[in-house]
mmCIF file of N, CA and C in Angstrom:
data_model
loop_
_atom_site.group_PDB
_atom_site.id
_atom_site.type_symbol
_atom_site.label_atom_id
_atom_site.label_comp_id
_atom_site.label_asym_id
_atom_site.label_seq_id
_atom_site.Cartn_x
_atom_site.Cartn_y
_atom_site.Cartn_z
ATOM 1 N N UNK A 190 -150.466 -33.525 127.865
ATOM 2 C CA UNK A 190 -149.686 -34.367 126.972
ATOM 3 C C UNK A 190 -148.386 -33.667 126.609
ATOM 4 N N UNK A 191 -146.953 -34.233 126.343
ATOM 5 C CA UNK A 191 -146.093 -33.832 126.564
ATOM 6 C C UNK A 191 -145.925 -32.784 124.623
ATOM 7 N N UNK A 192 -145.625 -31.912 124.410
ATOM 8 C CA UNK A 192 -145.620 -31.270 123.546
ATOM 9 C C UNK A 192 -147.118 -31.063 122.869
ATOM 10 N N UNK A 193 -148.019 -31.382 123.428
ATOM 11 C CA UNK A 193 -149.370 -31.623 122.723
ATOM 12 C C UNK A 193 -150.028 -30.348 122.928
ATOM 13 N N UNK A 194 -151.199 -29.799 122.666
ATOM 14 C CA UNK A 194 -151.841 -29.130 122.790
ATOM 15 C C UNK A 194 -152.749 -28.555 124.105
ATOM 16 N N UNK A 195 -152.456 -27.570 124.903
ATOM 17 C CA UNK A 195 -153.160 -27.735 126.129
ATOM 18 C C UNK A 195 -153.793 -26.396 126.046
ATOM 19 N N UNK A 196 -155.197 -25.849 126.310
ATOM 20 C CA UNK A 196 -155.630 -24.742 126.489
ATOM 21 C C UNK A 196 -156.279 -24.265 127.759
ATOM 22 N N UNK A 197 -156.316 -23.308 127.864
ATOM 23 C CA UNK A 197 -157.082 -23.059 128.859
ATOM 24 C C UNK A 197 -157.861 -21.051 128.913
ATOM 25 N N UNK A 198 -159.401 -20.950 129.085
ATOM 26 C CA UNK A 198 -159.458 -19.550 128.841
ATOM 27 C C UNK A 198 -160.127 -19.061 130.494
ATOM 28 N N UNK A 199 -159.655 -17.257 130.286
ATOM 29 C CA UNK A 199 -159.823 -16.872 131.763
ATOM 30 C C UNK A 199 -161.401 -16.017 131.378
ATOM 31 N N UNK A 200 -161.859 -15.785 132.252
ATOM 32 C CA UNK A 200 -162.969 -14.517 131.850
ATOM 33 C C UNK A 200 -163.969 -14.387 133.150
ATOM 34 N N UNK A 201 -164.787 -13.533 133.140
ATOM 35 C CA UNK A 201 -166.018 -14.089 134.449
ATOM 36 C C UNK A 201 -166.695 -15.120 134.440
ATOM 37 N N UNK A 202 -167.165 -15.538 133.476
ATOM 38 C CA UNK A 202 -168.211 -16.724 133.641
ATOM 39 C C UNK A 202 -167.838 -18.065 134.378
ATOM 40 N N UNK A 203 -168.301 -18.686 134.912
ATOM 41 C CA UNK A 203 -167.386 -19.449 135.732
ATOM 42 C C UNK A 203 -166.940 -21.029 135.063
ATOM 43 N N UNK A 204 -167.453 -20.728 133.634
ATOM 44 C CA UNK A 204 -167.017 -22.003 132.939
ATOM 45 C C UNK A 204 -165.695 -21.900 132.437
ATOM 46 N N UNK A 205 -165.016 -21.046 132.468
ATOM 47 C CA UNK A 205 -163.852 -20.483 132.336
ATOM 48 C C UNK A 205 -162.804 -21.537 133.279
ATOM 49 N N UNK A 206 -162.161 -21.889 132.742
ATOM 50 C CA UNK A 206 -160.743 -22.090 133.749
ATOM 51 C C UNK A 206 -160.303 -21.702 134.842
ATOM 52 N N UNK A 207 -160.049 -20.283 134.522
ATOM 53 C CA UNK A 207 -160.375 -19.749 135.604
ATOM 54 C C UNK A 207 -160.697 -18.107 135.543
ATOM 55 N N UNK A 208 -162.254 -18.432 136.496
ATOM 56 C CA UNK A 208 -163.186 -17.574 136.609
ATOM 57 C C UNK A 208 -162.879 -16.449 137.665
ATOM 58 N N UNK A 209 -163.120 -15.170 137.176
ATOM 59 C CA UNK A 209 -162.951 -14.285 137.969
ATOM 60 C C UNK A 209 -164.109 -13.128 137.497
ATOM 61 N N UNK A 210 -165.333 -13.558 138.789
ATOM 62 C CA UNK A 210 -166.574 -13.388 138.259
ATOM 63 C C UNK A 210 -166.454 -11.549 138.413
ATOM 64 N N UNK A 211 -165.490 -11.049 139.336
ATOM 65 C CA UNK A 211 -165.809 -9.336 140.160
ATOM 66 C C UNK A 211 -165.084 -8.992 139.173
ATOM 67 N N UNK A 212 -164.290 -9.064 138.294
ATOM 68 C CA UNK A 212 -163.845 -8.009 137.473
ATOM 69 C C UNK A 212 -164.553 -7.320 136.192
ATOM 70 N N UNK A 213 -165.095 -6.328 136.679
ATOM 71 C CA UNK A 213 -165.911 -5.731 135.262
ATOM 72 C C UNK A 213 -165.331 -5.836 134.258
ATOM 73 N N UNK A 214 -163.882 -5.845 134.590
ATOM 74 C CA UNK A 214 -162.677 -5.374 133.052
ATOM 75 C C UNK A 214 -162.458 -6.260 131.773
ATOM 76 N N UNK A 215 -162.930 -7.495 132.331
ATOM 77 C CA UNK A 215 -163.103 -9.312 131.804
ATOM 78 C C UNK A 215 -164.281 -8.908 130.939
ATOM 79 N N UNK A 216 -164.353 -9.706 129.888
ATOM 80 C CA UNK A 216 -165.439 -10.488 128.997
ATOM 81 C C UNK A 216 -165.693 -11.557 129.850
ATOM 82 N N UNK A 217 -167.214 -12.056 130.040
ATOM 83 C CA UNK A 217 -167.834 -13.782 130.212
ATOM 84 C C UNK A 217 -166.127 -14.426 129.559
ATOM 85 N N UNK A 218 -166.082 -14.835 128.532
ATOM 86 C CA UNK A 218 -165.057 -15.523 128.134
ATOM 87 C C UNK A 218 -163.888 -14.335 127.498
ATOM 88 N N UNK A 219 -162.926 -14.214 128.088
ATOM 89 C CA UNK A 219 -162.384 -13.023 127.458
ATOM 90 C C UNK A 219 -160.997 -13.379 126.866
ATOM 91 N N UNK A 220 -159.938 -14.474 127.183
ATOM 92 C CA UNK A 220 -158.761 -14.521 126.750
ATOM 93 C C UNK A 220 -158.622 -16.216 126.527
ATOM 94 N N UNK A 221 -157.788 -16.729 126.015
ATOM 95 C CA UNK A 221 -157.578 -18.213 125.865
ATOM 96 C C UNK A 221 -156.185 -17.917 125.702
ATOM 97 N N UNK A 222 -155.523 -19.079 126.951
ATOM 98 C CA UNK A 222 -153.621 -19.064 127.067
ATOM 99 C C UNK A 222 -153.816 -20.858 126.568
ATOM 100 N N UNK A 223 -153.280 -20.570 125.748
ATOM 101 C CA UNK A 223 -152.476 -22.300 124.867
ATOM 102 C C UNK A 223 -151.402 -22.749 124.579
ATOM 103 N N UNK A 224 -151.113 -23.836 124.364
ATOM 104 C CA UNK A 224 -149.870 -24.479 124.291
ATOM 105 C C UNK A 224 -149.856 -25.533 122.941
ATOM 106 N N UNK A 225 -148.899 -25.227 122.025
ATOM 107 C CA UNK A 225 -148.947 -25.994 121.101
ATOM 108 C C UNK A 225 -147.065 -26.306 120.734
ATOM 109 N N UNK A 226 -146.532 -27.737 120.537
ATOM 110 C CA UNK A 226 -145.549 -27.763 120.360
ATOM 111 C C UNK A 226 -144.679 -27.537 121.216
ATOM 112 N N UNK A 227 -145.173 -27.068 122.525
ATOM 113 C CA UNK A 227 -143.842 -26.555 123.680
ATOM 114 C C UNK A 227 -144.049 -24.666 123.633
ATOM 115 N N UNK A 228 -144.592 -24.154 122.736
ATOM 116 C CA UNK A 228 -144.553 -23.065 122.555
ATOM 117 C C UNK A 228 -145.852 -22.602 123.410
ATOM 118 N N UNK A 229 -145.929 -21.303 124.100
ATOM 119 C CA UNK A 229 -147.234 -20.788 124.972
ATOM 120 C C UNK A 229 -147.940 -19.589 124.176
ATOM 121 N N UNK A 230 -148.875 -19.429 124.009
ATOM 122 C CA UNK A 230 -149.623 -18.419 123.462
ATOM 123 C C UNK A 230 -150.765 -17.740 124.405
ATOM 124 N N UNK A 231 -151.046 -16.511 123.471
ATOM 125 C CA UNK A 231 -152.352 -15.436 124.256
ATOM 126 C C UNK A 231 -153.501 -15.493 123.014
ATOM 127 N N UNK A 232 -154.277 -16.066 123.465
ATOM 128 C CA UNK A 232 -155.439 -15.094 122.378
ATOM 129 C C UNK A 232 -156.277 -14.690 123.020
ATOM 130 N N UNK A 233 -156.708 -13.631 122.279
ATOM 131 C CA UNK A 233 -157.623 -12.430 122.992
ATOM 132 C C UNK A 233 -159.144 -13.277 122.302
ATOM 133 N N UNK A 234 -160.259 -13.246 123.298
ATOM 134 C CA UNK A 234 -161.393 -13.953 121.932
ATOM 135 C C UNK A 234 -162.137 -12.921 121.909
ATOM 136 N N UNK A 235 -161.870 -11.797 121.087
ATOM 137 C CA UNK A 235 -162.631 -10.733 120.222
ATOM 138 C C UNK A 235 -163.651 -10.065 121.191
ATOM 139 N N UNK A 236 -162.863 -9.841 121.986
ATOM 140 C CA UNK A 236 -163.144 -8.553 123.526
ATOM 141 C C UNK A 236 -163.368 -7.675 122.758
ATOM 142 N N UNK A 237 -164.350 -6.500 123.427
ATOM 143 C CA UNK A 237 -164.594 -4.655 123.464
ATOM 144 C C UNK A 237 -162.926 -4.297 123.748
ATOM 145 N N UNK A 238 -162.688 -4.688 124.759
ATOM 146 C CA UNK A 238 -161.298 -3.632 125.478
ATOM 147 C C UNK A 238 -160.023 -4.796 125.029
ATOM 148 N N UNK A 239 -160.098 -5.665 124.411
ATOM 149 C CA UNK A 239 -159.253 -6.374 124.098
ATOM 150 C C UNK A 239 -158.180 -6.652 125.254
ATOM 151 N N UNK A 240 -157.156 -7.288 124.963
ATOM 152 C CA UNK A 240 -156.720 -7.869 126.037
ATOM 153 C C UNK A 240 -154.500 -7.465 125.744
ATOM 154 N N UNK A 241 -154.334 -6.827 126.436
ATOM 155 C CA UNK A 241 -152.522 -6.229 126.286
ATOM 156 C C UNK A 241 -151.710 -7.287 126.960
ATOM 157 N N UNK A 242 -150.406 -7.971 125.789
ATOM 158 C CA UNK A 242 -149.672 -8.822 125.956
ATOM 159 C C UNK A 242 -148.183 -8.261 125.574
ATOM 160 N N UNK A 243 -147.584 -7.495 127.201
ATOM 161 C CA UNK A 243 -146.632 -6.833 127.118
ATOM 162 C C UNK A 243 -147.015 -5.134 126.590
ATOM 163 N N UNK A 244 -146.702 -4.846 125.279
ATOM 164 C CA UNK A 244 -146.920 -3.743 124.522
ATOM 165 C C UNK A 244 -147.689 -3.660 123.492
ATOM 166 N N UNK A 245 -148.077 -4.759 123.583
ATOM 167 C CA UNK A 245 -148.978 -5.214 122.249
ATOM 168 C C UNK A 245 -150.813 -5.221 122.656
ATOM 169 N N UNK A 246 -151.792 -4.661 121.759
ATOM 170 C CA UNK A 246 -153.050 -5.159 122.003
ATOM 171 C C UNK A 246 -153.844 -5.931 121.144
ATOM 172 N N UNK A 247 -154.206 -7.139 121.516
ATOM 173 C CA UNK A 247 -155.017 -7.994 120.552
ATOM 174 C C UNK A 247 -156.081 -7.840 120.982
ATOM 175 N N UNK A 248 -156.743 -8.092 119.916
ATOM 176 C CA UNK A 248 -158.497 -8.084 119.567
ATOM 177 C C UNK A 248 -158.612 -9.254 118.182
ATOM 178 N N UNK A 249 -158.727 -10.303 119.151
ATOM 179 C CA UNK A 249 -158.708 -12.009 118.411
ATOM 180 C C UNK A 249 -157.675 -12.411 117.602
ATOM 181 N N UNK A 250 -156.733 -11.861 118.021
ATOM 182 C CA UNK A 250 -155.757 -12.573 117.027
ATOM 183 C C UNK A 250 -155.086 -12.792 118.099
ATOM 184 N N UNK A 251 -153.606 -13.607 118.031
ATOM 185 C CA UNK A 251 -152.902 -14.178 119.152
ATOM 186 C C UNK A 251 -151.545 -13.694 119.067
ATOM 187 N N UNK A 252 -150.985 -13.826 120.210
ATOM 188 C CA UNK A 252 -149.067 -13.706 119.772
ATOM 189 C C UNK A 252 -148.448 -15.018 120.956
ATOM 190 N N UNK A 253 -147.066 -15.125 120.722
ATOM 191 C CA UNK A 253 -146.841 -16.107 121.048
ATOM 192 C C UNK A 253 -145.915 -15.163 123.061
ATOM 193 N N UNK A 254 -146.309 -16.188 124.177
ATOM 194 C CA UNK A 254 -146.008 -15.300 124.905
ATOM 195 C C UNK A 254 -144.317 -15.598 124.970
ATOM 196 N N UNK A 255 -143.951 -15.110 126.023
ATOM 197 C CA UNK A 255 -142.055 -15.159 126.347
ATOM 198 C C UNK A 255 -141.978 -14.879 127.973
ATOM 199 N N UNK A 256 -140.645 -15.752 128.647
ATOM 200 C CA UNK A 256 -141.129 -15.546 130.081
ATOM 201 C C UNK A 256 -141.138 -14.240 130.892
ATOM 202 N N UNK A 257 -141.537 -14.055 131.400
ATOM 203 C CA UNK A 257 -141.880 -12.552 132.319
ATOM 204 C C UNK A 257 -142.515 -11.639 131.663
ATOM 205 N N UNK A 258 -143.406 -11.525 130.439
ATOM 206 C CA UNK A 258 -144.055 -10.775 130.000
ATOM 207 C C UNK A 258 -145.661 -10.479 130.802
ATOM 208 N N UNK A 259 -145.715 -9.870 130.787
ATOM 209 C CA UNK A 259 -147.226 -9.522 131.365
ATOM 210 C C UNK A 259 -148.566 -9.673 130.564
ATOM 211 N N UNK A 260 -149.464 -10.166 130.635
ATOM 212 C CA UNK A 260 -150.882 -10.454 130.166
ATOM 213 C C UNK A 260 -151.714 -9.304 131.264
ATOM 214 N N UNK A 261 -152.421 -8.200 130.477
ATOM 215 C CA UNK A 261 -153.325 -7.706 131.238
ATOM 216 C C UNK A 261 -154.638 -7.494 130.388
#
């Protein structure tokens, strides 16, 4: 929907969006990338190793992303 809300989360489990079952480094459900308003976001969903957005590390809280930044 055009400015609406769109989510989507990555992790191993394969109910995930998208699943990427071989990486030990993943949580079952480990990150959720969203869209609210036109704006893109990261949230980490309260990982062990949490999840680094650019220079930053979250552990369930979110930041808003910017283009060419890296999600690892």
């Amino acid at each position: 929907t055009p400015g609406g809300r769109i989510e989507l989360t990555i992790g191993r489990h394969a109910e995930n969006t998208i699943a990427v079952p071989s990486d030990t480094g993943l949580n079952a459900r480990h990150l959720q990338i969203y869209r609210v308003a036109g704006q893109w976001y990261c949230r980490d969903l309260w990982t062990a190793t949490g999840t680094i957005v650019g220079n930053k590390m979250l552990r369930g809280n979110s930041v808003q992303l910017t283009p060419g930044v890296v999600v690892r």
